[in-house]
CSV table of C-alpha atoms in Angstrom, one decimal:
chain,number,residue,atom,x,y,z
A,1,MET,CA,-4.0,15.5,10.8
A,2,ILE,CA,-2.5,12.2,10.5
A,3,GLN,CA,0.5,11.7,12.6
A,4,LEU,CA,3.0,9.5,10.2
A,5,PRO,CA,4.8,7.4,12.8
A,6,ILE,CA,1.2,6.1,14.0
A,7,TYR,CA,0.0,5.7,10.6
A,8,GLU,CA,3.0,3.9,9.4
A,9,GLU,CA,2.5,1.3,12.3
A,10,PHE,CA,-1.4,1.2,11.6
A,11,SER,CA,-0.6,0.5,7.9
A,12,HIS,CA,1.9,-2.1,8.8
A,13,TRP,CA,-0.6,-4.1,11.1
A,14,LEU,CA,-3.5,-3.8,8.4
A,15,ASP,CA,-0.9,-4.9,5.7
A,16,ASP,CA,-0.1,-8.1,7.8
A,17,LEU,CA,-3.9,-9.0,8.5
A,18,LEU,CA,-4.8,-8.5,4.9
A,19,GLU,CA,-1.8,-9.9,3.3
A,20,ASN,CA,-2.0,-13.3,5.4
A,21,ASN,CA,-5.6,-13.9,5.5
A,22,ASP,CA,-8.2,-15.0,2.7
A,23,MET,CA,-11.2,-13.4,3.7
A,24,PRO,CA,-14.6,-15.8,3.5
A,25,ASP,CA,-16.4,-15.7,0.2
A,26,GLU,CA,-19.4,-14.4,2.2
A,27,THR,CA,-17.8,-11.2,3.2
A,28,LYS,CA,-19.9,-8.3,2.3
A,29,ALA,CA,-18.6,-5.6,4.3
A,30,TYR,CA,-15.6,-4.6,6.9
A,31,CYS,CA,-16.1,-2.8,10.3
A,32,PHE,CA,-13.3,-1.4,12.4
A,33,ASN,CA,-14.6,-2.1,15.9
A,34,LEU,CA,-13.1,0.4,18.5
A,35,TYR,CA,-12.5,0.0,22.2
A,36,GLU,CA,-11.3,1.9,25.2
A,37,GLU,CA,-8.9,-0.3,26.8
A,38,SER,CA,-10.5,-1.2,30.3
A,39,ASP,CA,-7.2,-1.4,32.0
A,40,GLU,CA,-5.5,2.0,30.9
A,41,GLU,CA,-7.0,5.4,30.3
A,42,HIS,CA,-6.5,7.1,27.1
A,43,ILE,CA,-5.5,3.9,25.4
A,44,TYR,CA,-7.7,2.9,22.4
A,45,ALA,CA,-7.7,-0.3,20.2
A,46,VAL,CA,-9.2,-1.2,16.9
A,47,GLN,CA,-10.0,-4.6,15.7
A,48,LEU,CA,-11.1,-5.4,12.3
A,49,ILE,CA,-14.0,-7.7,11.4
A,50,ALA,CA,-15.6,-9.0,8.0
A,51,ALA,CA,-19.2,-9.1,8.1
A,52,GLY,CA,-21.6,-11.2,6.0
A,53,GLU,CA,-24.0,-8.6,5.8
A,54,PHE,CA,-24.1,-4.8,5.0
A,55,ASP,CA,-26.7,-2.1,5.4
A,56,PRO,CA,-25.4,1.4,4.6
A,57,ASP,CA,-28.4,3.0,6.2
A,58,ASP,CA,-28.0,1.1,9.5
A,59,GLU,CA,-25.9,3.8,11.8
A,60,GLU,CA,-26.3,1.4,14.7
A,61,GLY,CA,-24.0,-1.2,12.8
A,62,GLY,CA,-26.5,-4.3,13.5
A,63,TRP,CA,-25.0,-5.6,10.2
A,64,ALA,CA,-21.7,-5.6,11.7
A,65,CYS,CA,-22.8,-8.3,14.3
A,66,ASP,CA,-22.9,-10.8,11.3
A,67,GLU,CA,-19.2,-11.6,12.0
A,68,VAL,CA,-17.7,-14.1,9.3
A,69,TRP,CA,-13.9,-13.2,10.1
A,70,SER,CA,-12.0,-11.3,12.9
A,71,CYS,CA,-8.5,-10.5,13.8
A,72,GLU,CA,-9.6,-11.4,17.2
A,73,ASP,CA,-7.0,-10.3,19.9
A,74,ASN,CA,-4.6,-8.9,17.1
A,75,VAL,CA,-5.5,-5.2,17.7
A,76,PHE,CA,-3.9,-2.0,17.0
A,77,THR,CA,-3.7,0.4,20.1
A,78,ILE,CA,-3.0,4.2,20.3
A,79,ASP,CA,-2.2,6.1,23.2
A,80,THR,CA,-3.8,9.6,23.5
A,81,SER,CA,-2.6,10.6,26.8
A,82,ASP,CA,0.0,13.0,25.1
A,83,GLU,CA,-2.9,14.5,22.9
A,84,GLU,CA,-4.6,17.8,23.5
A,85,ASP,CA,-8.0,15.8,23.5
A,86,THR,CA,-7.9,12.4,24.9
A,87,GLY,CA,-11.8,11.4,24.6
A,88,TRP,CA,-13.2,8.7,22.7
A,89,LYS,CA,-14.4,10.9,20.0
A,90,HIS,CA,-11.2,12.2,19.3
A,91,ALA,CA,-9.7,8.8,19.2
A,92,GLN,CA,-12.6,7.5,16.6
A,93,GLU,CA,-11.4,10.7,14.7
A,94,LEU,CA,-7.6,9.6,14.5
A,95,PHE,CA,-8.8,6.0,13.5
A,96,CYS,CA,-11.1,7.2,10.8
A,97,GLU,CA,-8.2,9.3,9.4
A,98,MET,CA,-5.9,6.3,9.3
A,99,ILE,CA,-8.6,4.0,7.8
A,100,GLU,CA,-9.4,6.7,5.1
A,101,GLU,CA,-5.7,7.1,4.1
A,102,TYR,CA,-5.5,3.3,4.1
A,103,LEU,CA,-8.2,2.9,1.6
A,104,SER,CA,-6.8,5.7,-0.5
A,105,ASP,CA,-3.3,4.7,-0.5
A,106,GLY,CA,-2.8,1.5,1.5
A,107,MET,CA,-1.0,-1.5,-0.1
A,108,TYR,CA,-4.1,-3.7,0.4
A,109,GLY,CA,-6.6,-1.0,0.4
A,110,HIS,CA,-8.1,-2.6,-2.7
A,111,ILE,CA,-9.3,-5.9,-0.7
A,112,LEU,CA,-11.4,-3.7,1.6
A,113,LYS,CA,-12.8,-1.6,-1.3
A,114,GLU,CA,-13.8,-5.0,-3.2
A,115,SER,CA,-16.8,-5.2,-0.3
A,116,LYS,CA,-19.9,-3.2,-0.4
A,117,GLY,CA,-18.7,-0.9,2.6
A,118,VAL,CA,-16.4,-0.1,5.3
A,119,ALA,CA,-17.3,1.4,8.6
A,120,ALA,CA,-15.7,2.1,12.1
A,121,GLY,CA,-17.4,2.9,15.4
A,122,PHE,CA,-17.2,2.0,19.0
A,123,VAL,CA,-18.8,-1.5,19.5
A,124,ASP,CA,-21.6,0.3,21.9
A,125,GLY,CA,-22.0,3.3,19.6
A,126,ASN,CA,-22.9,4.3,16.0
A,127,LEU,CA,-20.9,3.6,13.1
A,128,GLU,CA,-19.4,6.0,10.6
A,129,LEU,CA,-19.4,4.9,7.2
A,130,LEU,CA,-16.1,5.3,5.6
A,131,TYR,CA,-16.7,3.5,2.1
A,132,LYS,CA,-19.8,2.4,0.1
A,133,ALA,CA,-19.4,0.6,-3.1
């Protein structure tokens, strides 16, 4: 279940990214890259990239390596240390729930959905496809 204050912060972060950036014409899809912050336990970050390729059948996410735009160091973080489950799978579930909510009701969700697909996953793991045109 989405925690409202965290989702609101995430939504504002994503609004700022999408409002102030014209995505390249070659954008085919978007990927939310998830990371475990190396200097802090139970802190997870997400970065948005636009990809010039998209393959909905590629769970390993090779297509997401064809980056045509990135929010770079402007990442959104969550702290799961207060959660019952502090593991990476739980963090991915939280991020995916927030992304799906944004795709449904976010101010600029339509920008993401104008692409062929939206996925999320840890950079060294499989991607979860959250939207496909």
